Amino acid sequence: MDPGGNRRNGRVPSEGTIPAGAGRELPVLDLEPGRSGPVRERADAARNRMRVLKAAERLFATRDARHVTMDEIAKAAGVGRATLYRRYPDPASIATALLDEHERQVQGHILNGPPPLGPGASPADRLAAFYVAMIDLLERHLHLVLGAETGRARFGTGAYRFWRAHVRMLLTEARVPDPEGMADAVLAPLAPEVYQFQRHTLGLSQARVTEALVWSARRLAGG
């Protein structure tokens, strides 16, 4: 296993200093040793997994995922507790599974998509585009992010390591002093609790939050 929690034989695109195992569950399918194809999930297991994920997403959309119980998810999905716990230890792990797909899409655009989010633009433009993409992700899936990436748990995810490596690379290209020390400061405004406070307590619009971060990205990276 690599530091990102992935099997070493998984194939993940890389860019600059971004580690191949940076995504939380990249690649989508692992390969068993000695096999040339993806591990096949049993049909009944796949159906149960989809029922659990769909039921959980419905529940997470109605209230804070941190307050949803495993019993509620099992009941809504129509599966037994043993079936649920066999795959997921807690609601946060289910929120993580739901969030993975959305984060993989952003990671794919960063690695292989068109500029300015993808390669080919200036560091300032790429950092600004990164902020735009991440605020859009938070706006659309805040209920999932709050359930999966709050507090210290945020820093232990492969996704955070991916975002951090990407930001550090852009800061290095922009010749910002101490990119290693600055990377977490650049990511701090993207903490889900911060965005929730801005949107639901302060009443700031998504556009206003985005504009402030884009301005700071261009000032920091010299765009």
JSON list of C-alpha atoms in Angstrom, two decimals:
[
{"chain": "A", "resi": 1, "resn": "MET", "atom": "CA", "xyz": [0.00, 0.00, 0.00]},
{"chain": "A", "resi": 2, "resn": "ASP", "atom": "CA", "xyz": [1.23, 3.55, -0.69]},
{"chain": "A", "resi": 3, "resn": "PRO", "atom": "CA", "xyz": [0.89, 6.49, 1.76]},
{"chain": "A", "resi": 4, "resn": "GLY", "atom": "CA", "xyz": [-2.43, 7.46, 0.19]},
{"chain": "A", "resi": 5, "resn": "GLY", "atom": "CA", "xyz": [-3.94, 4.08, 1.06]},
{"chain": "A", "resi": 6, "resn": "ASN", "atom": "CA", "xyz": [-3.97, 2.66, -2.46]},
{"chain": "A", "resi": 7, "resn": "ARG", "atom": "CA", "xyz": [-2.55, -0.56, -3.84]},
{"chain": "A", "resi": 8, "resn": "ARG", "atom": "CA", "xyz": [0.83, -0.06, -5.50]},
{"chain": "A", "resi": 9, "resn": "ASN", "atom": "CA", "xyz": [-0.35, -1.63, -8.74]},
{"chain": "A", "resi": 10, "resn": "GLY", "atom": "CA", "xyz": [-3.18, 0.90, -9.21]},
{"chain": "A", "resi": 11, "resn": "ARG", "atom": "CA", "xyz": [-2.72, 3.24, -12.13]},
{"chain": "A", "resi": 12, "resn": "VAL", "atom": "CA", "xyz": [-3.17, 6.87, -11.20]},
{"chain": "A", "resi": 13, "resn": "PRO", "atom": "CA", "xyz": [-2.18, 9.83, -13.38]},
{"chain": "A", "resi": 14, "resn": "SER", "atom": "CA", "xyz": [0.46, 12.12, -11.93]},
{"chain": "A", "resi": 15, "resn": "GLU", "atom": "CA", "xyz": [1.44, 15.76, -12.36]},
{"chain": "A", "resi": 16, "resn": "GLY", "atom": "CA", "xyz": [4.57, 17.40, -11.08]},
{"chain": "A", "resi": 17, "resn": "THR", "atom": "CA", "xyz": [5.05, 16.56, -7.42]},
{"chain": "A", "resi": 18, "resn": "ILE", "atom": "CA", "xyz": [1.55, 15.17, -6.89]},
{"chain": "A", "resi": 19, "resn": "PRO", "atom": "CA", "xyz": [1.94, 11.61, -5.61]},
{"chain": "A", "resi": 20, "resn": "ALA", "atom": "CA", "xyz": [0.23, 8.85, -7.54]},
{"chain": "A", "resi": 21, "resn": "GLY", "atom": "CA", "xyz": [-1.67, 7.72, -4.45]},
{"chain": "A", "resi": 22, "resn": "ALA", "atom": "CA", "xyz": [-2.93, 11.14, -3.48]},
{"chain": "A", "resi": 23, "resn": "GLY", "atom": "CA", "xyz": [-6.63, 10.54, -4.14]},
{"chain": "A", "resi": 24, "resn": "ARG", "atom": "CA", "xyz": [-8.56, 9.04, -1.24]},
{"chain": "A", "resi": 25, "resn": "GLU", "atom": "CA", "xyz": [-9.68, 5.96, -3.15]},
{"chain": "A", "resi": 26, "resn": "LEU", "atom": "CA", "xyz": [-7.95, 6.33, -6.50]},
{"chain": "A", "resi": 27, "resn": "PRO", "atom": "CA", "xyz": [-8.06, 4.24, -8.61]},
{"chain": "A", "resi": 28, "resn": "VAL", "atom": "CA", "xyz": [-11.73, 3.32, -8.57]},
{"chain": "A", "resi": 29, "resn": "LEU", "atom": "CA", "xyz": [-11.00, -0.39, -8.98]},
{"chain": "A", "resi": 30, "resn": "ASP", "atom": "CA", "xyz": [-8.06, -2.18, -7.41]},
{"chain": "A", "resi": 31, "resn": "LEU", "atom": "CA", "xyz": [-6.30, -5.13, -9.02]},
{"chain": "A", "resi": 32, "resn": "GLU", "atom": "CA", "xyz": [-5.64, -8.34, -7.14]},
{"chain": "A", "resi": 33, "resn": "PRO", "atom": "CA", "xyz": [-2.06, -9.68, -7.27]},
{"chain": "A", "resi": 34, "resn": "GLY", "atom": "CA", "xyz": [-1.70, -12.04, -10.18]},
{"chain": "A", "resi": 35, "resn": "ARG", "atom": "CA", "xyz": [-4.88, -10.85, -11.89]},
{"chain": "A", "resi": 36, "resn": "SER", "atom": "CA", "xyz": [-4.95, -8.85, -15.09]},
{"chain": "A", "resi": 37, "resn": "GLY", "atom": "CA", "xyz": [-8.41, -7.36, -14.63]},
{"chain": "A", "resi": 38, "resn": "PRO", "atom": "CA", "xyz": [-10.40, -5.48, -12.00]},
{"chain": "A", "resi": 39, "resn": "VAL", "atom": "CA", "xyz": [-11.82, -7.28, -8.99]},
{"chain": "A", "resi": 40, "resn": "ARG", "atom": "CA", "xyz": [-15.46, -8.02, -9.70]},
{"chain": "A", "resi": 41, "resn": "GLU", "atom": "CA", "xyz": [-18.02, -7.16, -7.05]},
{"chain": "A", "resi": 42, "resn": "ARG", "atom": "CA", "xyz": [-20.76, -9.71, -6.49]},
{"chain": "A", "resi": 43, "resn": "ALA", "atom": "CA", "xyz": [-24.06, -8.57, -7.98]},
{"chain": "A", "resi": 44, "resn": "ASP", "atom": "CA", "xyz": [-25.92, -8.73, -4.67]},
{"chain": "A", "resi": 45, "resn": "ALA", "atom": "CA", "xyz": [-23.12, -6.87, -2.89]},
{"chain": "A", "resi": 46, "resn": "ALA", "atom": "CA", "xyz": [-23.16, -4.17, -5.58]},
{"chain": "A", "resi": 47, "resn": "ARG", "atom": "CA", "xyz": [-26.92, -3.76, -5.26]},
{"chain": "A", "resi": 48, "resn": "ASN", "atom": "CA", "xyz": [-26.69, -3.46, -1.49]},
{"chain": "A", "resi": 49, "resn": "ARG", "atom": "CA", "xyz": [-23.86, -0.94, -1.79]},
{"chain": "A", "resi": 50, "resn": "MET", "atom": "CA", "xyz": [-25.88, 1.25, -4.15]},
{"chain": "A", "resi": 51, "resn": "ARG", "atom": "CA", "xyz": [-28.96, 1.02, -1.92]},
{"chain": "A", "resi": 52, "resn": "VAL", "atom": "CA", "xyz": [-26.89, 2.10, 1.08]},
{"chain": "A", "resi": 53, "resn": "LEU", "atom": "CA", "xyz": [-25.24, 5.00, -0.75]},
{"chain": "A", "resi": 54, "resn": "LYS", "atom": "CA", "xyz": [-28.50, 6.29, -2.22]},
{"chain": "A", "resi": 55, "resn": "ALA", "atom": "CA", "xyz": [-30.31, 6.03, 1.11]},
{"chain": "A", "resi": 56, "resn": "ALA", "atom": "CA", "xyz": [-27.45, 7.74, 2.95]},
{"chain": "A", "resi": 57, "resn": "GLU", "atom": "CA", "xyz": [-27.26, 10.57, 0.44]},
{"chain": "A", "resi": 58, "resn": "ARG", "atom": "CA", "xyz": [-30.99, 11.22, 0.86]},
{"chain": "A", "resi": 59, "resn": "LEU", "atom": "CA", "xyz": [-30.57, 11.34, 4.64]},
{"chain": "A", "resi": 60, "resn": "PHE", "atom": "CA", "xyz": [-27.43, 13.47, 4.47]},
{"chain": "A", "resi": 61, "resn": "ALA", "atom": "CA", "xyz": [-29.24, 15.96, 2.22]},
{"chain": "A", "resi": 62, "resn": "THR", "atom": "CA", "xyz": [-31.92, 16.55, 4.86]},
{"chain": "A", "resi": 63, "resn": "ARG", "atom": "CA", "xyz": [-29.67, 17.11, 7.87]},
{"chain": "A", "resi": 64, "resn": "ASP", "atom": "CA", "xyz": [-26.07, 17.16, 9.06]},
{"chain": "A", "resi": 65, "resn": "ALA", "atom": "CA", "xyz": [-24.44, 13.84, 8.17]},
{"chain": "A", "resi": 66, "resn": "ARG", "atom": "CA", "xyz": [-22.75, 13.80, 11.57]},
{"chain": "A", "resi": 67, "resn": "HIS", "atom": "CA", "xyz": [-26.17, 13.40, 13.20]},
{"chain": "A", "resi": 68, "resn": "VAL", "atom": "CA", "xyz": [-27.36, 10.49, 11.03]},
{"chain": "A", "resi": 69, "resn": "THR", "atom": "CA", "xyz": [-27.09, 7.06, 12.64]},
{"chain": "A", "resi": 70, "resn": "MET", "atom": "CA", "xyz": [-26.18, 3.73, 11.11]},
{"chain": "A", "resi": 71, "resn": "ASP", "atom": "CA", "xyz": [-29.56, 2.33, 12.18]},
{"chain": "A", "resi": 72, "resn": "GLU", "atom": "CA", "xyz": [-31.32, 5.06, 10.21]},
{"chain": "A", "resi": 73, "resn": "ILE", "atom": "CA", "xyz": [-29.23, 4.33, 7.13]},
{"chain": "A", "resi": 74, "resn": "ALA", "atom": "CA", "xyz": [-29.82, 0.58, 7.35]},
{"chain": "A", "resi": 75, "resn": "LYS", "atom": "CA", "xyz": [-33.56, 1.10, 7.71]},
{"chain": "A", "resi": 76, "resn": "ALA", "atom": "CA", "xyz": [-33.75, 3.58, 4.82]},
{"chain": "A", "resi": 77, "resn": "ALA", "atom": "CA", "xyz": [-31.69, 1.26, 2.59]},
{"chain": "A", "resi": 78, "resn": "GLY", "atom": "CA", "xyz": [-33.65, -1.84, 3.54]},
{"chain": "A", "resi": 79, "resn": "VAL", "atom": "CA", "xyz": [-30.55, -3.79, 4.54]},
{"chain": "A", "resi": 80, "resn": "GLY", "atom": "CA", "xyz": [-29.54, -5.47, 7.77]},
{"chain": "A", "resi": 81, "resn": "ARG", "atom": "CA", "xyz": [-27.12, -3.95, 10.24]},
{"chain": "A", "resi": 82, "resn": "ALA", "atom": "CA", "xyz": [-24.62, -6.73, 9.58]},
{"chain": "A", "resi": 83, "resn": "THR", "atom": "CA", "xyz": [-24.69, -6.01, 5.85]},
{"chain": "A", "resi": 84, "resn": "LEU", "atom": "CA", "xyz": [-24.13, -2.31, 6.49]},
{"chain": "A", "resi": 85, "resn": "TYR", "atom": "CA", "xyz": [-21.29, -2.74, 8.99]},
{"chain": "A", "resi": 86, "resn": "ARG", "atom": "CA", "xyz": [-19.58, -5.31, 6.80]},
{"chain": "A", "resi": 87, "resn": "ARG", "atom": "CA", "xyz": [-18.65, -2.51, 4.40]},
{"chain": "A", "resi": 88, "resn": "TYR", "atom": "CA", "xyz": [-18.91, 0.71, 6.40]},
{"chain": "A", "resi": 89, "resn": "PRO", "atom": "CA", "xyz": [-17.89, 1.18, 10.06]},
{"chain": "A", "resi": 90, "resn": "ASP", "atom": "CA", "xyz": [-19.73, 4.48, 10.57]},
{"chain": "A", "resi": 91, "resn": "PRO", "atom": "CA", "xyz": [-21.73, 7.22, 8.80]},
{"chain": "A", "resi": 92, "resn": "ALA", "atom": "CA", "xyz": [-18.54, 9.19, 8.09]},
{"chain": "A", "resi": 93, "resn": "SER", "atom": "CA", "xyz": [-17.19, 6.32, 5.99]},
{"chain": "A", "resi": 94, "resn": "ILE", "atom": "CA", "xyz": [-20.39, 6.34, 3.92]},
{"chain": "A", "resi": 95, "resn": "ALA", "atom": "CA", "xyz": [-20.16, 10.10, 3.43]},
{"chain": "A", "resi": 96, "resn": "THR", "atom": "CA", "xyz": [-16.56, 9.57, 2.36]},
{"chain": "A", "resi": 97, "resn": "ALA", "atom": "CA", "xyz": [-17.59, 6.98, -0.24]},
{"chain": "A", "resi": 98, "resn": "LEU", "atom": "CA", "xyz": [-20.17, 9.37, -1.67]},
{"chain": "A", "resi": 99, "resn": "LEU", "atom": "CA", "xyz": [-17.73, 12.27, -1.70]},
{"chain": "A", "resi": 100, "resn": "ASP", "atom": "CA", "xyz": [-14.98, 10.26, -3.38]},
{"chain": "A", "resi": 101, "resn": "GLU", "atom": "CA", "xyz": [-16.58, 10.30, -6.81]},
{"chain": "A", "resi": 102, "resn": "HIS", "atom": "CA", "xyz": [-17.06, 14.07, -6.80]},
{"chain": "A", "resi": 103, "resn": "GLU", "atom": "CA", "xyz": [-13.49, 14.68, -5.63]},
{"chain": "A", "resi": 104, "resn": "ARG", "atom": "CA", "xyz": [-12.07, 12.28, -8.22]},
{"chain": "A", "resi": 105, "resn": "GLN", "atom": "CA", "xyz": [-13.74, 14.34, -10.94]},
{"chain": "A", "resi": 106, "resn": "VAL", "atom": "CA", "xyz": [-11.99, 17.50, -9.73]},
{"chain": "A", "resi": 107, "resn": "GLN", "atom": "CA", "xyz": [-8.69, 15.64, -9.43]},
{"chain": "A", "resi": 108, "resn": "GLY", "atom": "CA", "xyz": [-9.07, 14.37, -12.98]},
{"chain": "A", "resi": 109, "resn": "HIS", "atom": "CA", "xyz": [-9.60, 17.90, -14.29]},
{"chain": "A", "resi": 110, "resn": "ILE", "atom": "CA", "xyz": [-6.54, 19.13, -12.39]},
{"chain": "A", "resi": 111, "resn": "LEU", "atom": "CA", "xyz": [-4.35, 16.37, -13.80]},
{"chain": "A", "resi": 112, "resn": "ASN", "atom": "CA", "xyz": [-5.61, 16.08, -17.36]},
{"chain": "A", "resi": 113, "resn": "GLY", "atom": "CA", "xyz": [-8.26, 18.72, -17.99]},
{"chain": "A", "resi": 114, "resn": "PRO", "atom": "CA", "xyz": [-8.00, 21.94, -19.98]},
{"chain": "A", "resi": 115, "resn": "PRO", "atom": "CA", "xyz": [-6.53, 25.12, -18.49]},
{"chain": "A", "resi": 116, "resn": "PRO", "atom": "CA", "xyz": [-6.87, 27.06, -16.33]},
{"chain": "A", "resi": 117, "resn": "LEU", "atom": "CA", "xyz": [-7.76, 24.27, -13.88]},
{"chain": "A", "resi": 118, "resn": "GLY", "atom": "CA", "xyz": [-5.65, 21.76, -15.79]},
{"chain": "A", "resi": 119, "resn": "PRO", "atom": "CA", "xyz": [-2.05, 22.10, -17.00]},
{"chain": "A", "resi": 120, "resn": "GLY", "atom": "CA", "xyz": [-1.07, 24.91, -19.35]},
{"chain": "A", "resi": 121, "resn": "ALA", "atom": "CA", "xyz": [-2.07, 28.06, -17.46]},
{"chain": "A", "resi": 122, "resn": "SER", "atom": "CA", "xyz": [-0.03, 30.30, -15.16]},
{"chain": "A", "resi": 123, "resn": "PRO", "atom": "CA", "xyz": [0.24, 29.35, -11.48]},
{"chain": "A", "resi": 124, "resn": "ALA", "atom": "CA", "xyz": [-1.97, 32.30, -10.53]},
{"chain": "A", "resi": 125, "resn": "ASP", "atom": "CA", "xyz": [-4.67, 31.31, -13.00]},
{"chain": "A", "resi": 126, "resn": "ARG", "atom": "CA", "xyz": [-4.52, 27.67, -11.93]},
{"chain": "A", "resi": 127, "resn": "LEU", "atom": "CA", "xyz": [-4.72, 28.55, -8.23]},
{"chain": "A", "resi": 128, "resn": "ALA", "atom": "CA", "xyz": [-7.69, 30.83, -8.90]},
{"chain": "A", "resi": 129, "resn": "ALA", "atom": "CA", "xyz": [-9.39, 28.08, -10.93]},
{"chain": "A", "resi": 130, "resn": "PHE", "atom": "CA", "xyz": [-8.69, 25.60, -8.13]},
{"chain": "A", "resi": 131, "resn": "TYR", "atom": "CA", "xyz": [-10.50, 27.86, -5.67]},
{"chain": "A", "resi": 132, "resn": "VAL", "atom": "CA", "xyz": [-13.45, 28.17, -8.08]},
{"chain": "A", "resi": 133, "resn": "ALA", "atom": "CA", "xyz": [-13.69, 24.40, -8.48]},
{"chain": "A", "resi": 134, "resn": "MET", "atom": "CA", "xyz": [-13.39, 23.69, -4.76]},
{"chain": "A", "resi": 135, "resn": "ILE", "atom": "CA", "xyz": [-15.99, 26.26, -3.73]},
{"chain": "A", "resi": 136, "resn": "ASP", "atom": "CA", "xyz": [-18.34, 24.77, -6.32]},
{"chain": "A", "resi": 137, "resn": "LEU", "atom": "CA", "xyz": [-17.69, 21.33, -4.80]},
{"chain": "A", "resi": 138, "resn": "LEU", "atom": "CA", "xyz": [-18.43, 22.65, -1.32]},
{"chain": "A", "resi": 139, "resn": "GLU", "atom": "CA", "xyz": [-21.58, 24.41, -2.47]},
{"chain": "A", "resi": 140, "resn": "ARG", "atom": "CA", "xyz": [-23.00, 21.29, -4.12]},
{"chain": "A", "resi": 141, "resn": "HIS", "atom": "CA", "xyz": [-21.86, 18.70, -1.59]},
{"chain": "A", "resi": 142, "resn": "LEU", "atom": "CA", "xyz": [-21.37, 20.49, 1.72]},
{"chain": "A", "resi": 143, "resn": "HIS", "atom": "CA", "xyz": [-23.55, 17.95, 3.52]},
{"chain": "A", "resi": 144, "resn": "LEU", "atom": "CA", "xyz": [-21.16, 15.19, 2.44]},
{"chain": "A", "resi": 145, "resn": "VAL", "atom": "CA", "xyz": [-17.97, 17.11, 3.19]},
{"chain": "A", "resi": 146, "resn": "LEU", "atom": "CA", "xyz": [-19.21, 17.96, 6.68]},
{"chain": "A", "resi": 147, "resn": "GLY", "atom": "CA", "xyz": [-19.80, 14.27, 7.27]},
{"chain": "A", "resi": 148, "resn": "ALA", "atom": "CA", "xyz": [-16.42, 13.15, 5.97]},
{"chain": "A", "resi": 149, "resn": "GLU", "atom": "CA", "xyz": [-13.80, 15.88, 6.30]},
{"chain": "A", "resi": 150, "resn": "THR", "atom": "CA", "xyz": [-14.22, 17.94, 9.46]},
{"chain": "A", "resi": 151, "resn": "GLY", "atom": "CA", "xyz": [-11.70, 18.62, 12.21]},
{"chain": "A", "resi": 152, "resn": "ARG", "atom": "CA", "xyz": [-8.54, 16.53, 12.25]},
{"chain": "A", "resi": 153, "resn": "ALA", "atom": "CA", "xyz": [-10.11, 13.92, 9.96]},
{"chain": "A", "resi": 154, "resn": "ARG", "atom": "CA", "xyz": [-9.73, 16.33, 7.04]},
{"chain": "A", "resi": 155, "resn": "PHE", "atom": "CA", "xyz": [-5.94, 16.23, 7.20]},
{"chain": "A", "resi": 156, "resn": "GLY", "atom": "CA", "xyz": [-5.75, 12.44, 7.18]},
{"chain": "A", "resi": 157, "resn": "THR", "atom": "CA", "xyz": [-7.49, 11.94, 3.84]},
{"chain": "A", "resi": 158, "resn": "GLY", "atom": "CA", "xyz": [-5.72, 11.16, 0.61]},
{"chain": "A", "resi": 159, "resn": "ALA", "atom": "CA", "xyz": [-7.81, 13.91, -0.98]},
{"chain": "A", "resi": 160, "resn": "TYR", "atom": "CA", "xyz": [-6.28, 16.54, 1.31]},
{"chain": "A", "resi": 161, "resn": "ARG", "atom": "CA", "xyz": [-2.80, 15.29, 0.48]},
{"chain": "A", "resi": 162, "resn": "PHE", "atom": "CA", "xyz": [-3.66, 15.61, -3.22]},
{"chain": "A", "resi": 163, "resn": "TRP", "atom": "CA", "xyz": [-4.95, 19.19, -2.84]},
{"chain": "A", "resi": 164, "resn": "ARG", "atom": "CA", "xyz": [-1.92, 20.09, -0.71]},
{"chain": "A", "resi": 165, "resn": "ALA", "atom": "CA", "xyz": [0.58, 18.68, -3.20]},
{"chain": "A", "resi": 166, "resn": "HIS", "atom": "CA", "xyz": [-1.14, 20.53, -6.05]},
{"chain": "A", "resi": 167, "resn": "VAL", "atom": "CA", "xyz": [-1.15, 23.85, -4.19]},
{"chain": "A", "resi": 168, "resn": "ARG", "atom": "CA", "xyz": [2.46, 23.42, -3.11]},
{"chain": "A", "resi": 169, "resn": "MET", "atom": "CA", "xyz": [3.47, 22.79, -6.73]},
{"chain": "A", "resi": 170, "resn": "LEU", "atom": "CA", "xyz": [1.68, 25.95, -7.91]},
{"chain": "A", "resi": 171, "resn": "LEU", "atom": "CA", "xyz": [3.26, 28.04, -5.15]},
{"chain": "A", "resi": 172, "resn": "THR", "atom": "CA", "xyz": [6.68, 26.66, -6.08]},
{"chain": "A", "resi": 173, "resn": "GLU", "atom": "CA", "xyz": [6.14, 27.55, -9.74]},
{"chain": "A", "resi": 174, "resn": "ALA", "atom": "CA", "xyz": [5.04, 31.05, -8.70]},
{"chain": "A", "resi": 175, "resn": "ARG", "atom": "CA", "xyz": [8.21, 31.41, -6.58]},
{"chain": "A", "resi": 176, "resn": "VAL", "atom": "CA", "xyz": [6.22, 32.11, -3.45]},
{"chain": "A", "resi": 177, "resn": "PRO", "atom": "CA", "xyz": [8.50, 31.99, -0.36]},
{"chain": "A", "resi": 178, "resn": "ASP", "atom": "CA", "xyz": [8.17, 28.76, 1.64]},
{"chain": "A", "resi": 179, "resn": "PRO", "atom": "CA", "xyz": [5.56, 26.85, -0.42]},
{"chain": "A", "resi": 180, "resn": "GLU", "atom": "CA", "xyz": [5.61, 24.05, 2.15]},
{"chain": "A", "resi": 181, "resn": "GLY", "atom": "CA", "xyz": [4.64, 26.42, 4.93]},
{"chain": "A", "resi": 182, "resn": "MET", "atom": "CA", "xyz": [2.09, 28.29, 2.83]},
{"chain": "A", "resi": 183, "resn": "ALA", "atom": "CA", "xyz": [0.20, 25.31, 1.38]},
{"chain": "A", "resi": 184, "resn": "ASP", "atom": "CA", "xyz": [-2.01, 24.69, 4.40]},
{"chain": "A", "resi": 185, "resn": "ALA", "atom": "CA", "xyz": [-2.75, 28.40, 4.77]},
{"chain": "A", "resi": 186, "resn": "VAL", "atom": "CA", "xyz": [-3.98, 28.45, 1.17]},
{"chain": "A", "resi": 187, "resn": "LEU", "atom": "CA", "xyz": [-6.22, 25.45, 1.85]},
{"chain": "A", "resi": 188, "resn": "ALA", "atom": "CA", "xyz": [-7.55, 26.70, 5.19]},
{"chain": "A", "resi": 189, "resn": "PRO", "atom": "CA", "xyz": [-10.41, 28.77, 3.67]},
{"chain": "A", "resi": 190, "resn": "LEU", "atom": "CA", "xyz": [-11.71, 25.56, 2.06]},
{"chain": "A", "resi": 191, "resn": "ALA", "atom": "CA", "xyz": [-12.42, 23.85, 5.38]},
{"chain": "A", "resi": 192, "resn": "PRO", "atom": "CA", "xyz": [-16.11, 22.85, 5.29]},
{"chain": "A", "resi": 193, "resn": "GLU", "atom": "CA", "xyz": [-16.80, 24.46, 8.68]},
{"chain": "A", "resi": 194, "resn": "VAL", "atom": "CA", "xyz": [-15.47, 27.77, 7.36]},
{"chain": "A", "resi": 195, "resn": "TYR", "atom": "CA", "xyz": [-17.65, 27.64, 4.25]},
{"chain": "A", "resi": 196, "resn": "GLN", "atom": "CA", "xyz": [-20.70, 26.64, 6.29]},
{"chain": "A", "resi": 197, "resn": "PHE", "atom": "CA", "xyz": [-20.09, 29.63, 8.59]},
{"chain": "A", "resi": 198, "resn": "GLN", "atom": "CA", "xyz": [-19.68, 32.03, 5.66]},
{"chain": "A", "resi": 199, "resn": "ARG", "atom": "CA", "xyz": [-22.77, 30.83, 3.83]},
{"chain": "A", "resi": 200, "resn": "HIS", "atom": "CA", "xyz": [-25.21, 30.05, 6.64]},
{"chain": "A", "resi": 201, "resn": "THR", "atom": "CA", "xyz": [-24.13, 32.33, 9.50]},
{"chain": "A", "resi": 202, "resn": "LEU", "atom": "CA", "xyz": [-22.69, 35.36, 7.73]},
{"chain": "A", "resi": 203, "resn": "GLY", "atom": "CA", "xyz": [-25.02, 34.99, 4.76]},
{"chain": "A", "resi": 204, "resn": "LEU", "atom": "CA", "xyz": [-22.30, 35.47, 2.14]},
{"chain": "A", "resi": 205, "resn": "SER", "atom": "CA", "xyz": [-23.12, 34.30, -1.37]},
{"chain": "A", "resi": 206, "resn": "GLN", "atom": "CA", "xyz": [-21.13, 31.61, -3.15]},
{"chain": "A", "resi": 207, "resn": "ALA", "atom": "CA", "xyz": [-20.02, 34.24, -5.67]},
{"chain": "A", "resi": 208, "resn": "ARG", "atom": "CA", "xyz": [-18.75, 36.57, -2.96]},
{"chain": "A", "resi": 209, "resn": "VAL", "atom": "CA", "xyz": [-16.72, 33.85, -1.25]},
{"chain": "A", "resi": 210, "resn": "THR", "atom": "CA", "xyz": [-15.31, 32.75, -4.60]},
{"chain": "A", "resi": 211, "resn": "GLU", "atom": "CA", "xyz": [-14.36, 36.28, -5.66]},
{"chain": "A", "resi": 212, "resn": "ALA", "atom": "CA", "xyz": [-12.49, 36.85, -2.40]},
{"chain": "A", "resi": 213, "resn": "LEU", "atom": "CA", "xyz": [-10.48, 33.65, -2.84]},
{"chain": "A", "resi": 214, "resn": "VAL", "atom": "CA", "xyz": [-9.74, 34.33, -6.51]},
{"chain": "A", "resi": 215, "resn": "TRP", "atom": "CA", "xyz": [-8.46, 37.79, -5.55]},
{"chain": "A", "resi": 216, "resn": "SER", "atom": "CA", "xyz": [-6.20, 36.31, -2.87]},
{"chain": "A", "resi": 217, "resn": "ALA", "atom": "CA", "xyz": [-4.92, 33.63, -5.28]},
{"chain": "A", "resi": 218, "resn": "ARG", "atom": "CA", "xyz": [-3.89, 36.23, -7.84]},
{"chain": "A", "resi": 219, "resn": "ARG", "atom": "CA", "xyz": [-2.25, 38.43, -5.22]},
{"chain": "A", "resi": 220, "resn": "LEU", "atom": "CA", "xyz": [-0.34, 35.50, -3.74]},
{"chain": "A", "resi": 221, "resn": "ALA", "atom": "CA", "xyz": [0.76, 33.86, -6.98]},
{"chain": "A", "resi": 222, "resn": "GLY", "atom": "CA", "xyz": [1.43, 37.07, -8.88]},
{"chain": "A", "resi": 223, "resn": "GLY", "atom": "CA", "xyz": [-1.34, 36.89, -11.48]}
]
